[in-house]
JSON list of C-alpha atoms in Angstrom, two decimals:
[
{"chain": "J", "resi": 1, "resn": "GLY", "atom": "CA", "xyz": [65.79, 99.39, 188.09]},
{"chain": "J", "resi": 2, "resn": "GLU", "atom": "CA", "xyz": [64.17, 96.73, 185.97]},
{"chain": "J", "resi": 3, "resn": "ASN", "atom": "CA", "xyz": [61.55, 94.45, 187.52]},
{"chain": "J", "resi": 4, "resn": "VAL", "atom": "CA", "xyz": [60.42, 91.25, 185.81]},
{"chain": "J", "resi": 5, "resn": "GLU", "atom": "CA", "xyz": [57.35, 89.34, 186.93]},
{"chain": "J", "resi": 6, "resn": "GLN", "atom": "CA", "xyz": [56.67, 85.81, 185.75]},
{"chain": "J", "resi": 7, "resn": "HIS", "atom": "CA", "xyz": [53.50, 83.71, 185.83]},
{"chain": "J", "resi": 8, "resn": "PRO", "atom": "CA", "xyz": [52.50, 81.08, 186.63]},
{"chain": "J", "resi": 9, "resn": "SER", "atom": "CA", "xyz": [54.97, 79.79, 189.18]},
{"chain": "J", "resi": 10, "resn": "THR", "atom": "CA", "xyz": [53.95, 76.20, 188.44]},
{"chain": "J", "resi": 11, "resn": "LEU", "atom": "CA", "xyz": [52.31, 74.69, 185.39]},
{"chain": "J", "resi": 12, "resn": "SER", "atom": "CA", "xyz": [51.19, 71.15, 184.76]},
{"chain": "J", "resi": 13, "resn": "VAL", "atom": "CA", "xyz": [50.15, 70.02, 181.28]},
{"chain": "J", "resi": 14, "resn": "GLN", "atom": "CA", "xyz": [49.52, 66.70, 179.63]},
{"chain": "J", "resi": 15, "resn": "GLU", "atom": "CA", "xyz": [51.92, 65.44, 177.04]},
{"chain": "J", "resi": 16, "resn": "GLY", "atom": "CA", "xyz": [51.00, 66.85, 173.66]},
{"chain": "J", "resi": 17, "resn": "ASP", "atom": "CA", "xyz": [49.28, 69.93, 175.05]},
{"chain": "J", "resi": 18, "resn": "SER", "atom": "CA", "xyz": [50.63, 73.47, 174.78]},
{"chain": "J", "resi": 19, "resn": "ALA", "atom": "CA", "xyz": [52.18, 75.47, 177.59]},
{"chain": "J", "resi": 20, "resn": "VAL", "atom": "CA", "xyz": [52.33, 79.24, 177.88]},
{"chain": "J", "resi": 21, "resn": "ILE", "atom": "CA", "xyz": [54.44, 81.22, 180.34]},
{"chain": "J", "resi": 22, "resn": "LYS", "atom": "CA", "xyz": [54.05, 84.96, 180.64]},
{"chain": "J", "resi": 23, "resn": "CYS", "atom": "CA", "xyz": [56.37, 87.73, 181.82]},
{"chain": "J", "resi": 24, "resn": "THR", "atom": "CA", "xyz": [56.04, 91.45, 182.27]},
{"chain": "J", "resi": 25, "resn": "TYR", "atom": "CA", "xyz": [58.81, 93.99, 182.60]},
{"chain": "J", "resi": 26, "resn": "SER", "atom": "CA", "xyz": [58.87, 97.51, 183.96]},
{"chain": "J", "resi": 27, "resn": "ASP", "atom": "CA", "xyz": [61.59, 99.34, 182.06]},
{"chain": "J", "resi": 28, "resn": "SER", "atom": "CA", "xyz": [60.46, 100.48, 178.62]},
{"chain": "J", "resi": 29, "resn": "ALA", "atom": "CA", "xyz": [64.13, 100.79, 177.64]},
{"chain": "J", "resi": 30, "resn": "SER", "atom": "CA", "xyz": [64.60, 97.02, 177.83]},
{"chain": "J", "resi": 31, "resn": "ASN", "atom": "CA", "xyz": [65.44, 95.62, 174.41]},
{"chain": "J", "resi": 32, "resn": "TYR", "atom": "CA", "xyz": [66.54, 92.00, 174.84]},
{"chain": "J", "resi": 33, "resn": "PHE", "atom": "CA", "xyz": [64.47, 89.16, 176.30]},
{"chain": "J", "resi": 34, "resn": "PRO", "atom": "CA", "xyz": [65.99, 85.68, 176.66]},
{"chain": "J", "resi": 35, "resn": "TRP", "atom": "CA", "xyz": [64.38, 82.54, 178.03]},
{"chain": "J", "resi": 36, "resn": "TYR", "atom": "CA", "xyz": [66.37, 79.96, 179.97]},
{"chain": "J", "resi": 37, "resn": "LYS", "atom": "CA", "xyz": [65.53, 76.36, 180.78]},
{"chain": "J", "resi": 38, "resn": "GLN", "atom": "CA", "xyz": [66.91, 74.74, 183.90]},
{"chain": "J", "resi": 39, "resn": "GLU", "atom": "CA", "xyz": [66.58, 71.01, 184.40]},
{"chain": "J", "resi": 40, "resn": "LEU", "atom": "CA", "xyz": [66.80, 69.58, 187.90]},
{"chain": "J", "resi": 41, "resn": "GLY", "atom": "CA", "xyz": [70.33, 69.86, 189.22]},
{"chain": "J", "resi": 42, "resn": "LYS", "atom": "CA", "xyz": [71.61, 71.47, 186.04]},
{"chain": "J", "resi": 43, "resn": "ARG", "atom": "CA", "xyz": [72.62, 74.93, 184.94]},
{"chain": "J", "resi": 44, "resn": "PRO", "atom": "CA", "xyz": [70.25, 77.39, 183.20]},
{"chain": "J", "resi": 45, "resn": "GLN", "atom": "CA", "xyz": [70.56, 77.20, 179.44]},
{"chain": "J", "resi": 46, "resn": "LEU", "atom": "CA", "xyz": [69.32, 79.61, 176.83]},
{"chain": "J", "resi": 47, "resn": "ILE", "atom": "CA", "xyz": [66.53, 78.18, 174.69]},
{"chain": "J", "resi": 48, "resn": "ILE", "atom": "CA", "xyz": [65.33, 81.21, 172.77]},
{"chain": "J", "resi": 49, "resn": "ASP", "atom": "CA", "xyz": [65.60, 84.97, 172.82]},
{"chain": "J", "resi": 50, "resn": "ILE", "atom": "CA", "xyz": [63.95, 87.95, 171.19]},
{"chain": "J", "resi": 51, "resn": "ARG", "atom": "CA", "xyz": [64.90, 91.56, 170.60]},
{"chain": "J", "resi": 52, "resn": "SER", "atom": "CA", "xyz": [62.63, 94.54, 170.82]},
{"chain": "J", "resi": 53, "resn": "ASN", "atom": "CA", "xyz": [62.57, 95.09, 167.06]},
{"chain": "J", "resi": 54, "resn": "VAL", "atom": "CA", "xyz": [60.85, 91.73, 166.55]},
{"chain": "J", "resi": 55, "resn": "GLY", "atom": "CA", "xyz": [57.34, 90.72, 167.61]},
{"chain": "J", "resi": 56, "resn": "GLU", "atom": "CA", "xyz": [57.65, 86.96, 167.38]},
{"chain": "J", "resi": 57, "resn": "LYS", "atom": "CA", "xyz": [60.31, 84.32, 166.99]},
{"chain": "J", "resi": 58, "resn": "LYS", "atom": "CA", "xyz": [59.98, 80.55, 166.50]},
{"chain": "J", "resi": 59, "resn": "ASP", "atom": "CA", "xyz": [62.31, 77.63, 166.86]},
{"chain": "J", "resi": 60, "resn": "GLN", "atom": "CA", "xyz": [60.62, 74.31, 166.21]},
{"chain": "J", "resi": 61, "resn": "ARG", "atom": "CA", "xyz": [58.16, 73.72, 169.06]},
{"chain": "J", "resi": 62, "resn": "ILE", "atom": "CA", "xyz": [59.14, 76.87, 170.92]},
{"chain": "J", "resi": 63, "resn": "ALA", "atom": "CA", "xyz": [58.01, 80.42, 170.18]},
{"chain": "J", "resi": 64, "resn": "VAL", "atom": "CA", "xyz": [58.33, 83.73, 171.97]},
{"chain": "J", "resi": 65, "resn": "THR", "atom": "CA", "xyz": [56.10, 86.76, 171.47]},
{"chain": "J", "resi": 66, "resn": "LEU", "atom": "CA", "xyz": [56.77, 90.32, 172.55]},
{"chain": "J", "resi": 67, "resn": "ASN", "atom": "CA", "xyz": [54.33, 93.17, 173.08]},
{"chain": "J", "resi": 68, "resn": "LYS", "atom": "CA", "xyz": [56.39, 96.30, 173.63]},
{"chain": "J", "resi": 69, "resn": "THR", "atom": "CA", "xyz": [53.39, 98.51, 174.24]},
{"chain": "J", "resi": 70, "resn": "ALA", "atom": "CA", "xyz": [52.10, 96.34, 177.04]},
{"chain": "J", "resi": 71, "resn": "LYS", "atom": "CA", "xyz": [55.64, 95.44, 178.17]},
{"chain": "J", "resi": 72, "resn": "HIS", "atom": "CA", "xyz": [55.04, 91.74, 178.25]},
{"chain": "J", "resi": 73, "resn": "PHE", "atom": "CA", "xyz": [56.48, 88.71, 176.52]},
{"chain": "J", "resi": 74, "resn": "SER", "atom": "CA", "xyz": [55.49, 85.07, 176.49]},
{"chain": "J", "resi": 75, "resn": "LEU", "atom": "CA", "xyz": [56.98, 81.64, 175.87]},
{"chain": "J", "resi": 76, "resn": "HIS", "atom": "CA", "xyz": [54.87, 79.12, 173.99]},
{"chain": "J", "resi": 77, "resn": "ILE", "atom": "CA", "xyz": [55.73, 75.44, 173.88]},
{"chain": "J", "resi": 78, "resn": "THR", "atom": "CA", "xyz": [53.62, 73.28, 171.58]},
{"chain": "J", "resi": 79, "resn": "GLU", "atom": "CA", "xyz": [53.28, 69.49, 171.56]},
{"chain": "J", "resi": 80, "resn": "THR", "atom": "CA", "xyz": [54.89, 69.25, 174.96]},
{"chain": "J", "resi": 81, "resn": "GLN", "atom": "CA", "xyz": [57.01, 66.21, 175.80]},
{"chain": "J", "resi": 82, "resn": "PRO", "atom": "CA", "xyz": [58.18, 64.83, 179.15]},
{"chain": "J", "resi": 83, "resn": "GLU", "atom": "CA", "xyz": [61.68, 66.19, 178.48]},
{"chain": "J", "resi": 84, "resn": "ASP", "atom": "CA", "xyz": [60.21, 69.71, 178.48]},
{"chain": "J", "resi": 85, "resn": "SER", "atom": "CA", "xyz": [59.70, 69.33, 182.24]},
{"chain": "J", "resi": 86, "resn": "ALA", "atom": "CA", "xyz": [61.99, 71.89, 183.87]},
{"chain": "J", "resi": 87, "resn": "VAL", "atom": "CA", "xyz": [62.05, 75.36, 185.39]},
{"chain": "J", "resi": 88, "resn": "TYR", "atom": "CA", "xyz": [61.85, 78.15, 182.84]},
{"chain": "J", "resi": 89, "resn": "PHE", "atom": "CA", "xyz": [63.15, 81.66, 183.50]},
{"chain": "J", "resi": 90, "resn": "CYS", "atom": "CA", "xyz": [62.45, 84.78, 181.51]},
{"chain": "J", "resi": 91, "resn": "ALA", "atom": "CA", "xyz": [64.79, 87.76, 181.65]},
{"chain": "J", "resi": 92, "resn": "ALA", "atom": "CA", "xyz": [65.09, 91.31, 180.39]},
{"chain": "J", "resi": 93, "resn": "ARG", "atom": "CA", "xyz": [67.99, 93.59, 179.63]},
{"chain": "J", "resi": 94, "resn": "ASN", "atom": "CA", "xyz": [68.16, 97.21, 178.67]},
{"chain": "J", "resi": 95, "resn": "THR", "atom": "CA", "xyz": [70.90, 99.15, 176.96]},
{"chain": "J", "resi": 96, "resn": "GLY", "atom": "CA", "xyz": [71.46, 101.30, 180.02]},
{"chain": "J", "resi": 97, "resn": "THR", "atom": "CA", "xyz": [72.72, 98.38, 182.08]},
{"chain": "J", "resi": 98, "resn": "ALA", "atom": "CA", "xyz": [75.02, 96.91, 179.45]},
{"chain": "J", "resi": 99, "resn": "SER", "atom": "CA", "xyz": [75.11, 93.16, 179.95]},
{"chain": "J", "resi": 100, "resn": "LYS", "atom": "CA", "xyz": [72.97, 92.86, 183.07]},
{"chain": "J", "resi": 101, "resn": "LEU", "atom": "CA", "xyz": [69.94, 90.58, 182.91]},
{"chain": "J", "resi": 102, "resn": "THR", "atom": "CA", "xyz": [67.04, 90.79, 185.34]},
{"chain": "J", "resi": 103, "resn": "PHE", "atom": "CA", "xyz": [65.43, 87.38, 185.76]},
{"chain": "J", "resi": 104, "resn": "GLY", "atom": "CA", "xyz": [61.87, 86.42, 186.56]},
{"chain": "J", "resi": 105, "resn": "THR", "atom": "CA", "xyz": [61.17, 84.09, 189.46]},
{"chain": "J", "resi": 106, "resn": "GLY", "atom": "CA", "xyz": [60.79, 81.00, 187.29]},
{"chain": "J", "resi": 107, "resn": "THR", "atom": "CA", "xyz": [58.00, 78.64, 186.23]},
{"chain": "J", "resi": 108, "resn": "ARG", "atom": "CA", "xyz": [58.15, 74.97, 187.08]},
{"chain": "J", "resi": 109, "resn": "LEU", "atom": "CA", "xyz": [56.66, 73.08, 184.13]},
{"chain": "J", "resi": 110, "resn": "GLN", "atom": "CA", "xyz": [55.58, 69.51, 184.62]},
{"chain": "J", "resi": 111, "resn": "VAL", "atom": "CA", "xyz": [54.57, 67.50, 181.56]},
{"chain": "J", "resi": 112, "resn": "THR", "atom": "CA", "xyz": [52.57, 64.45, 182.55]},
{"chain": "J", "resi": 113, "resn": "LEU", "atom": "CA", "xyz": [52.00, 61.33, 180.51]},
{"chain": "Y", "resi": 1, "resn": "ASP", "atom": "CA", "xyz": [85.68, 75.19, 174.17]},
{"chain": "Y", "resi": 2, "resn": "ALA", "atom": "CA", "xyz": [85.04, 73.65, 177.57]},
{"chain": "Y", "resi": 3, "resn": "GLY", "atom": "CA", "xyz": [82.47, 76.24, 178.51]},
{"chain": "Y", "resi": 4, "resn": "VAL", "atom": "CA", "xyz": [82.43, 78.12, 181.80]},
{"chain": "Y", "resi": 5, "resn": "ILE", "atom": "CA", "xyz": [84.36, 76.21, 184.44]},
{"chain": "Y", "resi": 6, "resn": "GLN", "atom": "CA", "xyz": [83.62, 76.47, 188.14]},
{"chain": "Y", "resi": 7, "resn": "SER", "atom": "CA", "xyz": [85.31, 74.93, 191.12]},
{"chain": "Y", "resi": 8, "resn": "PRO", "atom": "CA", "xyz": [84.66, 73.35, 193.46]},
{"chain": "Y", "resi": 9, "resn": "ARG", "atom": "CA", "xyz": [81.41, 71.72, 192.38]},
{"chain": "Y", "resi": 10, "resn": "HIS", "atom": "CA", "xyz": [80.43, 71.05, 195.97]},
{"chain": "Y", "resi": 11, "resn": "GLU", "atom": "CA", "xyz": [81.62, 72.71, 199.14]},
{"chain": "Y", "resi": 12, "resn": "VAL", "atom": "CA", "xyz": [80.63, 71.86, 202.68]},
{"chain": "Y", "resi": 13, "resn": "THR", "atom": "CA", "xyz": [82.02, 74.07, 205.40]},
{"chain": "Y", "resi": 14, "resn": "GLU", "atom": "CA", "xyz": [81.32, 75.16, 208.92]},
{"chain": "Y", "resi": 15, "resn": "MET", "atom": "CA", "xyz": [79.93, 78.49, 209.95]},
{"chain": "Y", "resi": 16, "resn": "GLY", "atom": "CA", "xyz": [82.65, 81.10, 210.31]},
{"chain": "Y", "resi": 17, "resn": "GLN", "atom": "CA", "xyz": [84.99, 79.58, 207.77]},
{"chain": "Y", "resi": 18, "resn": "GLU", "atom": "CA", "xyz": [86.18, 81.35, 204.65]},
{"chain": "Y", "resi": 19, "resn": "VAL", "atom": "CA", "xyz": [84.87, 80.05, 201.35]},
{"chain": "Y", "resi": 20, "resn": "THR", "atom": "CA", "xyz": [86.35, 80.80, 197.93]},
{"chain": "Y", "resi": 21, "resn": "LEU", "atom": "CA", "xyz": [84.54, 79.94, 194.73]},
{"chain": "Y", "resi": 22, "resn": "ARG", "atom": "CA", "xyz": [86.35, 80.03, 191.42]},
{"chain": "Y", "resi": 23, "resn": "CYS", "atom": "CA", "xyz": [85.32, 80.65, 187.85]},
{"chain": "Y", "resi": 24, "resn": "LYS", "atom": "CA", "xyz": [86.99, 80.50, 184.47]},
{"chain": "Y", "resi": 25, "resn": "PRO", "atom": "CA", "xyz": [84.88, 82.18, 181.76]},
{"chain": "Y", "resi": 26, "resn": "ILE", "atom": "CA", "xyz": [84.71, 81.12, 178.15]},
{"chain": "Y", "resi": 27, "resn": "SER", "atom": "CA", "xyz": [87.78, 82.31, 176.30]},
{"chain": "Y", "resi": 28, "resn": "GLY", "atom": "CA", "xyz": [87.11, 85.60, 174.52]},
{"chain": "Y", "resi": 29, "resn": "HIS", "atom": "CA", "xyz": [84.14, 86.56, 176.65]},
{"chain": "Y", "resi": 30, "resn": "ASN", "atom": "CA", "xyz": [84.49, 89.95, 178.30]},
{"chain": "Y", "resi": 31, "resn": "SER", "atom": "CA", "xyz": [81.55, 89.95, 180.71]},
{"chain": "Y", "resi": 32, "resn": "LEU", "atom": "CA", "xyz": [81.37, 87.75, 183.80]},
{"chain": "Y", "resi": 33, "resn": "PHE", "atom": "CA", "xyz": [78.49, 87.34, 186.23]},
{"chain": "Y", "resi": 34, "resn": "TRP", "atom": "CA", "xyz": [78.08, 85.77, 189.66]},
{"chain": "Y", "resi": 35, "resn": "TYR", "atom": "CA", "xyz": [74.60, 84.54, 190.58]},
{"chain": "Y", "resi": 36, "resn": "ARG", "atom": "CA", "xyz": [73.17, 82.89, 193.67]},
{"chain": "Y", "resi": 37, "resn": "GLN", "atom": "CA", "xyz": [70.20, 80.53, 193.45]},
{"chain": "Y", "resi": 38, "resn": "THR", "atom": "CA", "xyz": [67.98, 79.44, 196.32]},
{"chain": "Y", "resi": 39, "resn": "MET", "atom": "CA", "xyz": [64.44, 78.12, 196.49]},
{"chain": "Y", "resi": 40, "resn": "MET", "atom": "CA", "xyz": [63.29, 81.15, 198.43]},
{"chain": "Y", "resi": 41, "resn": "ARG", "atom": "CA", "xyz": [64.94, 83.93, 196.43]},
{"chain": "Y", "resi": 42, "resn": "GLY", "atom": "CA", "xyz": [65.34, 82.39, 192.99]},
{"chain": "Y", "resi": 43, "resn": "LEU", "atom": "CA", "xyz": [68.20, 83.45, 190.76]},
{"chain": "Y", "resi": 44, "resn": "GLU", "atom": "CA", "xyz": [69.91, 86.60, 192.06]},
{"chain": "Y", "resi": 45, "resn": "LEU", "atom": "CA", "xyz": [72.67, 88.54, 190.36]},
{"chain": "Y", "resi": 46, "resn": "LEU", "atom": "CA", "xyz": [75.39, 89.29, 192.89]},
{"chain": "Y", "resi": 47, "resn": "ILE", "atom": "CA", "xyz": [77.94, 91.14, 190.80]},
{"chain": "Y", "resi": 48, "resn": "TYR", "atom": "CA", "xyz": [79.13, 91.44, 187.25]},
{"chain": "Y", "resi": 49, "resn": "PHE", "atom": "CA", "xyz": [82.35, 92.46, 185.56]},
{"chain": "Y", "resi": 50, "resn": "ASN", "atom": "CA", "xyz": [83.00, 93.94, 182.17]},
{"chain": "Y", "resi": 51, "resn": "ASN", "atom": "CA", "xyz": [86.58, 93.76, 180.89]},
{"chain": "Y", "resi": 52, "resn": "ASN", "atom": "CA", "xyz": [87.67, 92.69, 184.39]},
{"chain": "Y", "resi": 53, "resn": "VAL", "atom": "CA", "xyz": [86.16, 95.79, 186.00]},
{"chain": "Y", "resi": 54, "resn": "PRO", "atom": "CA", "xyz": [83.27, 95.43, 188.48]},
{"chain": "Y", "resi": 55, "resn": "ILE", "atom": "CA", "xyz": [80.30, 97.24, 186.98]},
{"chain": "Y", "resi": 56, "resn": "ASP", "atom": "CA", "xyz": [77.45, 96.53, 189.38]},
{"chain": "Y", "resi": 57, "resn": "ASP", "atom": "CA", "xyz": [77.84, 94.95, 192.81]},
{"chain": "Y", "resi": 58, "resn": "SER", "atom": "CA", "xyz": [74.49, 96.07, 194.17]},
{"chain": "Y", "resi": 59, "resn": "GLY", "atom": "CA", "xyz": [73.41, 92.46, 194.55]},
{"chain": "Y", "resi": 60, "resn": "MET", "atom": "CA", "xyz": [76.22, 91.53, 196.92]},
{"chain": "Y", "resi": 61, "resn": "PRO", "atom": "CA", "xyz": [74.35, 90.81, 200.15]},
{"chain": "Y", "resi": 62, "resn": "GLU", "atom": "CA", "xyz": [76.81, 92.28, 202.62]},
{"chain": "Y", "resi": 63, "resn": "ASP", "atom": "CA", "xyz": [80.43, 92.98, 203.36]},
{"chain": "Y", "resi": 64, "resn": "ARG", "atom": "CA", "xyz": [81.12, 89.32, 203.99]},
{"chain": "Y", "resi": 65, "resn": "PHE", "atom": "CA", "xyz": [80.96, 88.82, 200.23]},
{"chain": "Y", "resi": 66, "resn": "SER", "atom": "CA", "xyz": [83.70, 89.99, 197.89]},
{"chain": "Y", "resi": 67, "resn": "ALA", "atom": "CA", "xyz": [84.56, 89.24, 194.27]},
{"chain": "Y", "resi": 68, "resn": "LYS", "atom": "CA", "xyz": [87.63, 89.79, 192.17]},
{"chain": "Y", "resi": 69, "resn": "MET", "atom": "CA", "xyz": [88.61, 89.38, 188.57]},
{"chain": "Y", "resi": 70, "resn": "PRO", "atom": "CA", "xyz": [92.39, 89.74, 188.35]},
{"chain": "Y", "resi": 71, "resn": "ASN", "atom": "CA", "xyz": [92.47, 88.84, 184.65]},
{"chain": "Y", "resi": 72, "resn": "ALA", "atom": "CA", "xyz": [90.20, 87.94, 181.76]},
{"chain": "Y", "resi": 73, "resn": "SER", "atom": "CA", "xyz": [90.30, 84.22, 182.49]},
{"chain": "Y", "resi": 74, "resn": "PHE", "atom": "CA", "xyz": [89.71, 84.00, 186.22]},
{"chain": "Y", "resi": 75, "resn": "SER", "atom": "CA", "xyz": [87.36, 85.28, 188.90]},
{"chain": "Y", "resi": 76, "resn": "THR", "atom": "CA", "xyz": [86.74, 84.48, 192.54]},
{"chain": "Y", "resi": 77, "resn": "LEU", "atom": "CA", "xyz": [83.83, 84.96, 194.90]},
{"chain": "Y", "resi": 78, "resn": "LYS", "atom": "CA", "xyz": [84.79, 84.91, 198.55]},
{"chain": "Y", "resi": 79, "resn": "ILE", "atom": "CA", "xyz": [82.60, 84.66, 201.62]},
{"chain": "Y", "resi": 80, "resn": "GLN", "atom": "CA", "xyz": [84.25, 85.46, 204.93]},
{"chain": "Y", "resi": 81, "resn": "PRO", "atom": "CA", "xyz": [82.95, 84.51, 207.42]},
{"chain": "Y", "resi": 82, "resn": "SER", "atom": "CA", "xyz": [80.38, 82.13, 206.01]},
{"chain": "Y", "resi": 83, "resn": "GLU", "atom": "CA", "xyz": [76.96, 81.65, 207.60]},
{"chain": "Y", "resi": 84, "resn": "PRO", "atom": "CA", "xyz": [74.30, 78.93, 207.20]},
{"chain": "Y", "resi": 85, "resn": "ARG", "atom": "CA", "xyz": [72.07, 81.34, 205.25]},
{"chain": "Y", "resi": 86, "resn": "ASP", "atom": "CA", "xyz": [74.75, 81.51, 202.57]},
{"chain": "Y", "resi": 87, "resn": "SER", "atom": "CA", "xyz": [73.93, 77.93, 201.60]},
{"chain": "Y", "resi": 88, "resn": "ALA", "atom": "CA", "xyz": [72.91, 78.02, 197.95]},
{"chain": "Y", "resi": 89, "resn": "VAL", "atom": "CA", "xyz": [74.05, 77.16, 194.45]},
{"chain": "Y", "resi": 90, "resn": "TYR", "atom": "CA", "xyz": [76.40, 79.79, 193.08]},
{"chain": "Y", "resi": 91, "resn": "PHE", "atom": "CA", "xyz": [76.59, 80.13, 189.32]},
{"chain": "Y", "resi": 92, "resn": "CYS", "atom": "CA", "xyz": [79.14, 81.95, 187.25]},
{"chain": "Y", "resi": 93, "resn": "ALA", "atom": "CA", "xyz": [78.19, 83.01, 183.72]},
{"chain": "Y", "resi": 94, "resn": "SER", "atom": "CA", "xyz": [80.01, 84.74, 180.91]},
{"chain": "Y", "resi": 95, "resn": "SER", "atom": "CA", "xyz": [79.07, 86.48, 177.70]},
{"chain": "Y", "resi": 96, "resn": "PHE", "atom": "CA", "xyz": [80.39, 88.55, 174.84]},
{"chain": "Y", "resi": 97, "resn": "PRO", "atom": "CA", "xyz": [77.76, 91.20, 174.27]},
{"chain": "Y", "resi": 98, "resn": "SER", "atom": "CA", "xyz": [77.58, 92.27, 170.67]},
{"chain": "Y", "resi": 99, "resn": "GLY", "atom": "CA", "xyz": [75.01, 93.46, 168.19]},
{"chain": "Y", "resi": 100, "resn": "ARG", "atom": "CA", "xyz": [74.27, 89.85, 167.26]},
{"chain": "Y", "resi": 101, "resn": "THR", "atom": "CA", "xyz": [74.20, 87.95, 170.50]},
{"chain": "Y", "resi": 102, "resn": "ASP", "atom": "CA", "xyz": [74.13, 88.60, 174.22]},
{"chain": "Y", "resi": 103, "resn": "THR", "atom": "CA", "xyz": [73.82, 85.03, 175.39]},
{"chain": "Y", "resi": 104, "resn": "GLN", "atom": "CA", "xyz": [75.01, 84.37, 178.91]},
{"chain": "Y", "resi": 105, "resn": "TYR", "atom": "CA", "xyz": [76.53, 80.93, 179.29]},
{"chain": "Y", "resi": 106, "resn": "PHE", "atom": "CA", "xyz": [76.30, 79.47, 182.76]},
{"chain": "Y", "resi": 107, "resn": "GLY", "atom": "CA", "xyz": [78.81, 77.27, 184.48]},
{"chain": "Y", "resi": 108, "resn": "PRO", "atom": "CA", "xyz": [77.77, 74.07, 186.27]},
{"chain": "Y", "resi": 109, "resn": "GLY", "atom": "CA", "xyz": [77.50, 75.86, 189.60]},
{"chain": "Y", "resi": 110, "resn": "THR", "atom": "CA", "xyz": [78.98, 75.35, 193.06]},
{"chain": "Y", "resi": 111, "resn": "ARG", "atom": "CA", "xyz": [76.65, 73.91, 195.65]},
{"chain": "Y", "resi": 112, "resn": "LEU", "atom": "CA", "xyz": [77.64, 75.48, 198.96]},
{"chain": "Y", "resi": 113, "resn": "THR", "atom": "CA", "xyz": [76.47, 74.10, 202.27]},
{"chain": "Y", "resi": 114, "resn": "VAL", "atom": "CA", "xyz": [77.37, 75.99, 205.43]},
{"chain": "Y", "resi": 115, "resn": "LEU", "atom": "CA", "xyz": [76.73, 73.99, 208.59]}
]
């Protein structure tokens, strides 16, 4: 089955700096890669996603890149703000498993003033 | 839409007791997922349903866990008997996979504590 690895497990950046979180996946058939943000005590919420026919996608301060050849994808947050502090999860899904997502282990991002 | 609804939000029980968690997916969604989240193991998929049919239950830890989806608007996750190691936050999520979107929407979770 699919295996998703996520790094780093913790990340501390100063407000205004950029943050990058990286994930790798094992199944070359995976074609959908969402990113979820989970604030303390809250539910995971989708913040951005990308499909395998696209190399990059942006939404304001957030961008995701995908390298299908290397089987890795990354989340980039620019101009970080304290409210970006949360745990971020990447995930992968392939057509063979219908709706099933395989999640990474999460990255705890701390944005300091 | 109210989003995915879960009940109870918090459950404290004693070891050996039966626990039933409930979930109402978003209306119109045809896929439903049960996840367990702990600090040690992260976010684990326990089971998921498509059109009320269990598709993959390989994540269910053992026979003490069972899940049902009797109709499109209701699902339960039951633990019998419960053990302290079952303490976790249990999330239910739903989605409507299509060519345009596959977003899974999570419920608020049930925090289970087994003493």
